């Protein structure tokens, strides 16, 4: 099924086009519409349609400007321009911004069907070309890709200096210099084992063939690494989330492959790319299982104020607090071994040492859990750990010390992970509260709500849909429709008034959405509820 988004400022024309899409026998469904490009853009960012049909002359933002921005957000988008005769020559210029087809007004059903079919063919052709790209690569290109991959892998591993990186990048004709960097580490897996590496490589290469700010290499059998370049923190972070979403769209479309993507903090030096890579790897290792199939970064799970910095490849050179922050169950034996490694032979000293270590470990565990779950009662957390008497008793022997240390670590990881999306939850809760208070405003959009919770639109869109299992627009529409149902059942207000009161300027569009979601028109729903009330009254 190919999804279509419709933008047209004339309500009657928009309604006719929508009906023509519905009547089309092809695999097309209209998932949203807007009266101007500015309102449409944030909805398109959230819904991510396959096809955009837009008028060229509209208030606030015209169709060409919308097409340019929409194509930047969704590279795979197919765009159909609807134009009057007077603007047809102007419309031809839209080729430079990625417009695929033009339809003249008034829009005829057969013309629209033909345009949709051609767009569908282009989508399928896009998928075929991705797969063929790798097979058509020349030996020279393959060799350059291998050299670039080796350079990037050595950079992320910290095996080469910034000076050496710049020199070799220049020899390869690769621009790696930038003011800001973010690293994405992607783990890909198939439902029946490892997916086809060559096919994934082809898709990634096809997706990024025109991207100058995204570098990548494959690491091992099931990991893909991207280095994102940008000029400002917000720009490079937005680009990182955009790349992650595009990756999931392009690679997961076969429904047999699942991507889990971790995003590092922003760094400002070439030499710091290594630290960003380590951070993204540790995030994926630590939280990949509980965030399986999702996109997440350090800020999303509310752990660190600064990027992780390590002195070598060993994760356990970090202090005990950072070890527990990032540890998984398999790491616990190594942590406990590190705690016991330096015990002295002096029995009394060893007992005191063990006691202090156990107390420090317990307090550290409680602090980490509180950081991850700020709304949790501290006393309730403490109840999960040993009291002073048990701690002292366990200090008497190395065996008991190791046993209690192990229990503390496992419990810390369990309670830490039980709420590791608390930061997400708080953000989404604030967003939902804002929506419930402002859904009646016609101008409420993904952009305005993202600004309210202090996230970029793409970042917010990802967080919201992952936590709520619906897109922002779907949630906003649901809130509005529930209010409409309430008003239809309890008042005699006309549908025109109800539409305005819930933020829709066009009653016809509300009626379309209502029937699509409820299976009844607003009038039929009101009559149905009226009959139900009558039955209750006579019973």
mmCIF file of C-alpha atoms in Angstrom, residues 153-294:
data_model
loop_
_atom_site.group_PDB
_atom_site.id
_atom_site.type_symbol
_atom_site.label_atom_id
_atom_site.label_comp_id
_atom_site.label_asym_id
_atom_site.label_seq_id
_atom_site.Cartn_x
_atom_site.Cartn_y
_atom_site.Cartn_z
ATOM 1 C CA UNK A 153 37.118 2.169 10.971
ATOM 2 C CA UNK A 154 40.659 3.097 12.045
ATOM 3 C CA UNK A 155 39.456 6.592 12.983
ATOM 4 C CA UNK A 156 36.675 5.212 15.177
ATOM 5 C CA UNK A 157 39.075 2.743 16.771
ATOM 6 C CA UNK A 158 41.527 5.557 17.598
ATOM 7 C CA UNK A 159 44.297 3.954 15.548
ATOM 8 C CA UNK A 160 45.190 7.080 13.532
ATOM 9 C CA UNK A 161 45.698 10.740 14.394
ATOM 10 C CA UNK A 162 43.629 13.662 13.150
ATOM 11 C CA UNK A 163 46.544 14.724 10.911
ATOM 12 C CA UNK A 164 46.795 11.268 9.347
ATOM 13 C CA UNK A 165 43.021 11.142 8.917
ATOM 14 C CA UNK A 166 42.950 14.460 7.039
ATOM 15 C CA UNK A 167 45.887 13.450 4.807
ATOM 16 C CA UNK A 168 44.391 10.101 3.798
ATOM 17 C CA UNK A 169 40.902 11.592 3.385
ATOM 18 C CA UNK A 170 42.360 14.177 0.993
ATOM 19 C CA UNK A 171 44.044 11.415 -1.046
ATOM 20 C CA UNK A 172 40.701 9.635 -1.323
ATOM 21 C CA UNK A 173 38.830 12.814 -2.290
ATOM 22 C CA UNK A 174 36.737 12.594 0.880
ATOM 23 C CA UNK A 175 35.754 15.695 2.861
ATOM 24 C CA UNK A 176 35.808 14.732 6.531
ATOM 25 C CA UNK A 177 36.402 18.164 8.083
ATOM 26 C CA UNK A 178 33.431 19.635 9.949
ATOM 27 C CA UNK A 179 32.535 21.732 13.001
ATOM 28 C CA UNK A 180 30.335 19.034 14.567
ATOM 29 C CA UNK A 181 30.111 15.239 14.420
ATOM 30 C CA UNK A 182 27.652 12.591 15.602
ATOM 31 C CA UNK A 183 28.141 8.833 15.305
ATOM 32 C CA UNK A 184 25.330 6.334 14.663
ATOM 33 C CA UNK A 185 25.862 2.645 15.372
ATOM 34 C CA UNK A 186 23.237 0.346 13.865
ATOM 35 C CA UNK A 187 22.724 -3.301 14.648
ATOM 36 C CA UNK A 188 20.767 -5.113 11.959
ATOM 37 C CA UNK A 189 19.248 -8.547 12.322
ATOM 38 C CA UNK A 190 16.937 -10.761 10.341
ATOM 39 C CA UNK A 191 14.055 -12.801 11.657
ATOM 40 C CA UNK A 192 15.651 -15.968 10.332
ATOM 41 C CA UNK A 193 19.284 -15.129 11.035
ATOM 42 C CA UNK A 194 21.630 -12.535 9.543
ATOM 43 C CA UNK A 195 20.058 -10.596 6.632
ATOM 44 C CA UNK A 196 21.698 -10.329 3.213
ATOM 45 C CA UNK A 197 24.754 -8.089 3.797
ATOM 46 C CA UNK A 198 25.145 -7.302 0.099
ATOM 47 C CA UNK A 199 21.527 -6.220 -0.201
ATOM 48 C CA UNK A 200 21.804 -3.952 2.839
ATOM 49 C CA UNK A 201 25.039 -2.470 1.487
ATOM 50 C CA UNK A 202 23.305 -1.734 -1.801
ATOM 51 C CA UNK A 203 20.378 -0.043 -0.066
ATOM 52 C CA UNK A 204 22.629 2.094 2.127
ATOM 53 C CA UNK A 205 24.824 3.105 -0.786
ATOM 54 C CA UNK A 206 21.792 4.002 -2.890
ATOM 55 C CA UNK A 207 20.290 5.987 -0.033
ATOM 56 C CA UNK A 208 23.444 8.024 0.585
ATOM 57 C CA UNK A 209 24.811 8.432 -2.946
ATOM 58 C CA UNK A 210 24.103 12.196 -2.919
ATOM 59 C CA UNK A 211 24.789 12.815 0.785
ATOM 60 C CA UNK A 212 28.028 14.703 1.401
ATOM 61 C CA UNK A 213 27.539 15.039 5.173
ATOM 62 C CA UNK A 214 27.134 11.325 5.933
ATOM 63 C CA UNK A 215 30.021 8.833 5.925
ATOM 64 C CA UNK A 216 29.621 5.141 6.734
ATOM 65 C CA UNK A 217 31.257 1.740 7.001
ATOM 66 C CA UNK A 218 30.191 -1.784 7.985
ATOM 67 C CA UNK A 219 31.642 -3.183 11.198
ATOM 68 C CA UNK A 220 31.604 -6.945 11.668
ATOM 69 C CA UNK A 221 28.770 -9.106 10.406
ATOM 70 C CA UNK A 222 25.830 -7.159 11.789
ATOM 71 C CA UNK A 223 26.808 -3.553 12.524
ATOM 72 C CA UNK A 224 26.746 -0.397 10.424
ATOM 73 C CA UNK A 225 28.417 2.856 11.505
ATOM 74 C CA UNK A 226 27.590 6.357 10.261
ATOM 75 C CA UNK A 227 29.533 9.561 10.930
ATOM 76 C CA UNK A 228 27.275 12.595 10.523
ATOM 77 C CA UNK A 229 28.780 16.030 9.854
ATOM 78 C CA UNK A 230 27.211 19.436 10.530
ATOM 79 C CA UNK A 231 27.844 23.030 11.520
ATOM 80 C CA UNK A 232 25.690 23.327 14.671
ATOM 81 C CA UNK A 233 24.591 20.935 17.435
ATOM 82 C CA UNK A 234 20.924 21.106 16.484
ATOM 83 C CA UNK A 235 21.679 20.638 12.775
ATOM 84 C CA UNK A 236 23.860 17.564 13.195
ATOM 85 C CA UNK A 237 21.462 15.997 15.721
ATOM 86 C CA UNK A 238 18.498 16.588 13.400
ATOM 87 C CA UNK A 239 20.509 15.084 10.544
ATOM 88 C CA UNK A 240 21.344 12.058 12.697
ATOM 89 C CA UNK A 241 17.691 11.335 13.480
ATOM 90 C CA UNK A 242 16.730 11.954 9.870
ATOM 91 C CA UNK A 243 19.394 9.472 8.728
ATOM 92 C CA UNK A 244 18.229 6.920 11.293
ATOM 93 C CA UNK A 245 14.599 7.191 10.184
ATOM 94 C CA UNK A 246 15.560 6.947 6.516
ATOM 95 C CA UNK A 247 17.691 3.884 7.270
ATOM 96 C CA UNK A 248 14.770 2.148 8.942
ATOM 97 C CA UNK A 249 12.466 3.023 6.044
ATOM 98 C CA UNK A 250 14.861 1.778 3.378
ATOM 99 C CA UNK A 251 16.135 -1.389 5.075
ATOM 100 C CA UNK A 252 13.135 -2.538 7.100
ATOM 101 C CA UNK A 253 10.774 -2.374 4.132
ATOM 102 C CA UNK A 254 11.216 -6.111 3.537
ATOM 103 C CA UNK A 255 9.716 -6.703 7.021
ATOM 104 C CA UNK A 256 12.386 -9.347 7.614
ATOM 105 C CA UNK A 257 15.099 -6.996 8.908
ATOM 106 C CA UNK A 258 15.064 -5.035 12.175
ATOM 107 C CA UNK A 259 17.397 -2.117 12.954
ATOM 108 C CA UNK A 260 18.326 -0.919 16.435
ATOM 109 C CA UNK A 261 20.169 2.405 16.267
ATOM 110 C CA UNK A 262 22.122 4.257 18.968
ATOM 111 C CA UNK A 263 23.187 7.883 18.496
ATOM 112 C CA UNK A 264 26.175 9.454 20.228
ATOM 113 C CA UNK A 265 26.451 12.898 21.751
ATOM 114 C CA UNK A 266 27.782 15.717 19.554
ATOM 115 C CA UNK A 267 31.568 16.110 19.385
ATOM 116 C CA UNK A 268 33.606 18.976 17.928
ATOM 117 C CA UNK A 269 36.960 17.409 16.966
ATOM 118 C CA UNK A 270 38.020 14.718 14.546
ATOM 119 C CA UNK A 271 39.964 13.086 17.371
ATOM 120 C CA UNK A 272 36.770 12.967 19.476
ATOM 121 C CA UNK A 273 34.956 10.827 16.877
ATOM 122 C CA UNK A 274 36.579 7.845 18.580
ATOM 123 C CA UNK A 275 34.942 8.730 21.901
ATOM 124 C CA UNK A 276 31.579 9.307 20.204
ATOM 125 C CA UNK A 277 31.868 5.891 18.546
ATOM 126 C CA UNK A 278 32.659 4.243 21.892
ATOM 127 C CA UNK A 279 29.679 5.988 23.480
ATOM 128 C CA UNK A 280 27.295 4.814 20.757
ATOM 129 C CA UNK A 281 28.675 1.254 21.034
ATOM 130 C CA UNK A 282 28.242 1.212 24.815
ATOM 131 C CA UNK A 283 24.707 2.603 24.484
ATOM 132 C CA UNK A 284 23.831 -0.136 22.007
ATOM 133 C CA UNK A 285 25.425 -2.827 24.152
ATOM 134 C CA UNK A 286 23.725 -1.628 27.321
ATOM 135 C CA UNK A 287 20.296 -0.594 26.101
ATOM 136 C CA UNK A 288 19.946 -2.346 22.748
ATOM 137 C CA UNK A 289 17.902 -5.201 24.173
ATOM 138 C CA UNK A 290 15.411 -2.997 26.046
ATOM 139 C CA UNK A 291 15.197 -0.624 23.050
ATOM 140 C CA UNK A 292 15.113 -3.343 20.388
ATOM 141 C CA UNK A 293 14.062 -2.017 16.986
ATOM 142 C CA UNK A 294 14.192 1.610 18.155
#
